[in-house]
Amino acid sequence: MTDDIDAPGVQVWTVPLDRPPATVAALSRILSEREAERGDRCRFETDRRRFVVAHGALRLILAGCLDVPPEELRLKRGRHGKPRLAGSSDLRFSLSHSGELALVAVTRHREVGVDVDRLRPGLPVEPFTERFFPAADARFVAAAAGPTERAERFLRLWTRKEAVVKAAGARLAQGLGLKVLTESESDADVVRDPSGQIPGAWSVRDLPVPDGCLAALAVAGAVAPSISGPHSVDEL
């Protein structure tokens, strides 16, 4: 499934993180020493296992695209933590995980970012949106019918902003002021940062995920890419 990735398209993979102990053990053996150390720093064992599965699955997906053993992949991080493959590969990817679900997005040539987050209906989001989001975003959240819809609207905006920040390799603070939701009837919105802190145009769209979560994808450029998936890691 990973060998048919084409230049204009994006593959999106869903990764259920609560896996049997044997799977966790097998995936832990393909992690780098640094990844294993990061996993060991997780406070709770459940979080450690989910970290191992998420990063192990990422390695399997990338290895399938490049036709190399997953344990031989070398990853590096940019100035603000954006991961990429060491060397001259044109493959671009993004990983996000929340609770028991992870998403991986993979494409060629274009920077990509993905974000998934769990819905928290009781979260008091209005003070945050009024302080940090554009006025139109704050009005969009405040106009919700109740706390659940308000949390959904906030999270839809949040995941879109996060996806752009991840794709651009920027800091989250730089993305809070982005206008990421328009009245366009197309599948994706084109986002530009009027402050210039995040240069270029970004195509942003929501992604289908299980109930209780919201997710978004951002890709460099004003042209929305074709989406392949969601694929499951069970296909590997």
Short mmCIF file of C-alpha atoms in Angstrom, two decimals:
data_model
loop_
_atom_site.label_atom_id
_atom_site.label_comp_id
_atom_site.label_asym_id
_atom_site.label_seq_id
_atom_site.Cartn_x
_atom_site.Cartn_y
_atom_site.Cartn_z
CA MET A 1 0.00 0.00 0.00
CA THR A 2 2.85 2.39 0.62
CA ASP A 3 4.62 1.90 -2.70
CA ASP A 4 1.95 3.68 -4.80
CA ILE A 5 2.41 7.10 -3.23
CA ASP A 6 2.45 9.72 -5.99
CA ALA A 7 3.80 13.25 -6.17
CA PRO A 8 0.55 15.25 -5.83
CA GLY A 9 -1.23 12.97 -3.39
CA VAL A 10 -1.19 12.43 0.37
CA GLN A 11 -1.56 9.10 2.12
CA VAL A 12 -3.29 9.23 5.50
CA TRP A 13 -2.89 6.33 7.90
CA THR A 14 -4.86 5.59 11.07
CA VAL A 15 -3.00 3.84 13.87
CA PRO A 16 -4.95 2.34 16.81
CA LEU A 17 -2.49 2.62 19.69
CA ASP A 18 -3.81 0.10 22.20
CA ARG A 19 -2.12 -3.01 20.80
CA PRO A 20 -1.23 -6.42 22.26
CA PRO A 21 2.00 -6.67 24.30
CA ALA A 22 3.69 -8.73 21.58
CA THR A 23 3.06 -5.96 19.03
CA VAL A 24 4.39 -3.30 21.38
CA ALA A 25 7.52 -5.37 22.01
CA ALA A 26 8.12 -5.93 18.29
CA LEU A 27 7.71 -2.23 17.48
CA SER A 28 9.98 -1.19 20.34
CA ARG A 29 12.83 -3.11 18.68
CA ILE A 30 12.76 -0.93 15.54
CA LEU A 31 12.89 2.40 17.38
CA SER A 32 16.05 4.45 17.55
CA GLU A 33 17.84 4.84 20.86
CA ARG A 34 16.57 8.42 21.14
CA GLU A 35 12.98 7.37 20.44
CA ALA A 36 13.20 4.61 23.04
CA GLU A 37 14.52 7.12 25.59
CA ARG A 38 11.66 9.50 24.84
CA GLY A 39 9.19 6.69 25.35
CA ASP A 40 10.78 5.72 28.66
CA ARG A 41 10.29 9.28 29.90
CA CYS A 42 6.49 8.90 29.69
CA ARG A 43 5.01 9.11 33.15
CA PHE A 44 2.44 6.35 32.68
CA GLU A 45 2.97 2.90 31.17
CA THR A 46 -0.09 3.30 28.92
CA ASP A 47 1.42 6.45 27.45
CA ARG A 48 4.76 4.69 26.92
CA ARG A 49 3.11 1.81 25.04
CA ARG A 50 1.13 4.21 22.87
CA PHE A 51 4.28 6.21 22.11
CA VAL A 52 6.07 3.04 21.02
CA VAL A 53 3.20 1.98 18.75
CA ALA A 54 2.83 5.43 17.17
CA HIS A 55 6.52 5.87 16.39
CA GLY A 56 7.02 2.24 15.43
CA ALA A 57 4.08 2.43 13.01
CA LEU A 58 5.54 5.63 11.52
CA ARG A 59 8.78 3.78 10.85
CA LEU A 60 6.93 0.88 9.19
CA ILE A 61 5.00 3.26 6.93
CA LEU A 62 8.08 5.24 5.90
CA ALA A 63 10.10 2.06 5.39
CA GLY A 64 7.38 0.75 3.07
CA CYS A 65 7.55 3.95 1.01
CA LEU A 66 11.35 3.82 0.74
CA ASP A 67 11.80 0.03 0.62
CA VAL A 68 14.32 -0.03 3.45
CA PRO A 69 14.33 -1.79 6.85
CA PRO A 70 12.45 0.38 9.39
CA GLU A 71 15.22 0.22 11.98
CA GLU A 72 17.68 1.74 9.48
CA LEU A 73 15.73 4.96 8.98
CA ARG A 74 17.47 8.05 10.35
CA LEU A 75 15.21 10.88 11.46
CA LYS A 76 16.24 14.38 12.46
CA ARG A 77 14.40 17.38 13.85
CA GLY A 78 14.30 20.97 12.64
CA ARG A 79 14.53 24.16 14.63
CA HIS A 80 11.06 23.86 16.17
CA GLY A 81 10.97 20.07 16.34
CA LYS A 82 9.58 19.23 12.89
CA PRO A 83 10.81 15.70 12.05
CA ARG A 84 12.17 14.75 8.66
CA LEU A 85 14.27 12.03 7.11
CA ALA A 86 18.02 12.54 7.17
CA GLY A 87 19.59 12.74 3.73
CA SER A 88 18.09 13.86 0.44
CA SER A 89 14.75 12.02 0.41
CA ASP A 90 11.81 13.96 -1.04
CA LEU A 91 9.41 12.11 1.25
CA ARG A 92 7.56 14.35 3.73
CA PHE A 93 5.53 13.10 6.68
CA SER A 94 3.72 14.11 9.85
CA LEU A 95 2.63 12.18 12.94
CA SER A 96 0.02 13.14 15.53
CA HIS A 97 -1.44 11.09 18.36
CA SER A 98 -4.04 11.67 21.04
CA GLY A 99 -5.43 9.06 23.42
CA GLU A 100 -5.67 5.71 21.67
CA LEU A 101 -5.44 7.06 18.09
CA ALA A 102 -2.58 8.24 15.90
CA LEU A 103 -2.59 9.62 12.36
CA VAL A 104 0.31 9.59 9.90
CA ALA A 105 0.33 11.66 6.70
CA VAL A 106 2.90 10.97 3.96
CA THR A 107 3.53 12.72 0.66
CA ARG A 108 6.34 13.69 -1.68
CA HIS A 109 7.88 17.10 -2.38
CA ARG A 110 5.30 19.15 -0.39
CA GLU A 111 5.48 19.92 3.32
CA VAL A 112 2.65 18.27 5.23
CA GLY A 113 1.18 18.47 8.71
CA VAL A 114 -1.53 16.44 10.45
CA ASP A 115 -3.17 16.90 13.83
CA VAL A 116 -5.69 14.85 15.81
CA ASP A 117 -7.10 15.64 19.23
CA ARG A 118 -9.76 14.31 21.58
CA LEU A 119 -12.92 16.27 22.20
CA ARG A 120 -13.23 17.69 25.72
CA PRO A 121 -16.82 18.98 26.07
CA GLY A 122 -16.30 20.58 29.50
CA LEU A 123 -13.26 22.62 28.51
CA PRO A 124 -13.83 26.39 28.98
CA VAL A 125 -12.62 27.48 25.54
CA GLU A 126 -14.15 30.95 25.13
CA PRO A 127 -11.60 32.90 27.21
CA PHE A 128 -8.77 31.32 25.20
CA THR A 129 -10.34 32.02 21.82
CA GLU A 130 -11.15 35.61 22.77
CA ARG A 131 -7.56 36.22 23.82
CA PHE A 132 -5.54 34.38 21.17
CA PHE A 133 -7.74 33.64 18.10
CA PRO A 134 -8.88 36.12 15.44
CA ALA A 135 -12.16 37.87 16.22
CA ALA A 136 -14.01 35.84 13.57
CA ASP A 137 -12.85 32.60 15.22
CA ALA A 138 -13.99 33.81 18.64
CA ARG A 139 -17.43 34.67 17.24
CA PHE A 140 -17.64 31.28 15.50
CA VAL A 141 -16.98 29.48 18.81
CA ALA A 142 -19.25 31.73 20.88
CA ALA A 143 -22.18 31.22 18.47
CA ALA A 144 -22.35 27.50 19.23
CA ALA A 145 -25.61 26.16 20.65
CA GLY A 146 -24.06 24.70 23.80
CA PRO A 147 -20.85 23.55 25.50
CA THR A 148 -20.44 20.40 23.38
CA GLU A 149 -20.81 22.24 20.07
CA ARG A 150 -18.61 25.03 21.43
CA ALA A 151 -15.85 22.50 22.21
CA GLU A 152 -16.27 20.93 18.75
CA ARG A 153 -15.94 24.29 17.01
CA PHE A 154 -12.89 25.20 19.06
CA LEU A 155 -11.22 21.87 18.34
CA ARG A 156 -11.95 22.13 14.63
CA LEU A 157 -10.11 25.45 14.56
CA TRP A 158 -7.34 24.18 16.84
CA THR A 159 -6.51 21.07 14.78
CA ARG A 160 -6.43 23.13 11.58
CA LYS A 161 -4.03 25.67 13.12
CA GLU A 162 -1.86 22.88 14.53
CA ALA A 163 -1.73 21.12 11.16
CA VAL A 164 -0.47 24.29 9.45
CA VAL A 165 2.10 24.90 12.19
CA LYS A 166 3.38 21.33 11.89
CA ALA A 167 3.57 21.50 8.10
CA ALA A 168 5.46 24.79 8.22
CA GLY A 169 7.80 23.71 11.01
CA ALA A 170 6.73 26.78 12.97
CA ARG A 171 5.92 27.48 16.62
CA LEU A 172 2.36 27.07 17.86
CA ALA A 173 2.22 30.70 18.98
CA GLN A 174 2.77 31.73 15.36
CA GLY A 175 -0.29 29.81 14.22
CA LEU A 176 -2.91 30.90 16.74
CA GLY A 177 -3.80 34.00 14.74
CA LEU A 178 -4.30 32.16 11.44
CA LYS A 179 -7.72 32.30 9.85
CA VAL A 180 -8.16 28.62 9.02
CA LEU A 181 -11.88 28.40 8.32
CA THR A 182 -13.51 30.19 5.38
CA GLU A 183 -16.90 30.08 3.67
CA SER A 184 -15.45 28.24 0.70
CA GLU A 185 -17.53 25.34 -0.63
CA SER A 186 -14.44 23.41 -1.75
CA ASP A 187 -13.03 20.42 0.14
CA ALA A 188 -10.13 22.49 1.45
CA ASP A 189 -9.50 26.06 2.57
CA VAL A 190 -6.45 28.06 1.48
CA VAL A 191 -4.71 29.63 4.47
CA ARG A 192 -2.18 32.47 4.38
CA ASP A 193 -0.58 34.22 7.33
CA PRO A 194 -1.09 37.99 6.95
CA SER A 195 1.73 38.63 9.44
CA GLY A 196 4.21 36.76 7.25
CA GLN A 197 5.54 34.69 10.15
CA ILE A 198 4.40 31.53 8.35
CA PRO A 199 5.16 32.20 4.67
CA GLY A 200 3.34 30.76 1.70
CA ALA A 201 -0.09 29.28 1.10
CA TRP A 202 -1.41 26.18 2.84
CA SER A 203 -4.27 23.91 1.81
CA VAL A 204 -6.19 22.83 4.94
CA ARG A 205 -8.99 20.30 5.32
CA ASP A 206 -10.72 18.26 8.00
CA LEU A 207 -10.12 14.52 8.15
CA PRO A 208 -12.60 11.76 9.04
CA VAL A 209 -11.80 10.19 12.42
CA PRO A 210 -13.77 8.19 14.99
CA ASP A 211 -16.36 9.91 17.16
CA GLY A 212 -14.83 11.80 20.05
CA CYS A 213 -11.91 13.13 17.99
CA LEU A 214 -11.32 15.79 15.36
CA ALA A 215 -8.44 15.97 12.90
CA ALA A 216 -7.05 18.16 10.13
CA LEU A 217 -4.48 18.01 7.36
CA ALA A 218 -2.38 20.86 5.93
CA VAL A 219 -0.24 20.72 2.80
CA ALA A 220 1.98 23.41 1.28
CA GLY A 221 0.43 25.19 -1.71
CA ALA A 222 -2.94 26.57 -2.71
CA VAL A 223 -3.96 23.45 -4.66
CA ALA A 224 -5.68 20.81 -2.55
CA PRO A 225 -3.99 17.42 -2.99
CA SER A 226 -5.81 14.15 -3.53
CA ILE A 227 -6.15 12.11 -0.35
CA SER A 228 -5.55 8.38 -0.24
CA GLY A 229 -6.97 6.71 2.84
CA PRO A 230 -7.44 6.52 5.66
CA HIS A 231 -5.35 3.37 5.48
CA SER A 232 -4.90 1.13 8.49
CA VAL A 233 -1.57 -0.12 9.80
CA ASP A 234 -3.10 -3.60 9.64
CA GLU A 235 -2.61 -3.31 5.85
CA LEU A 236 1.18 -3.25 6.28
#
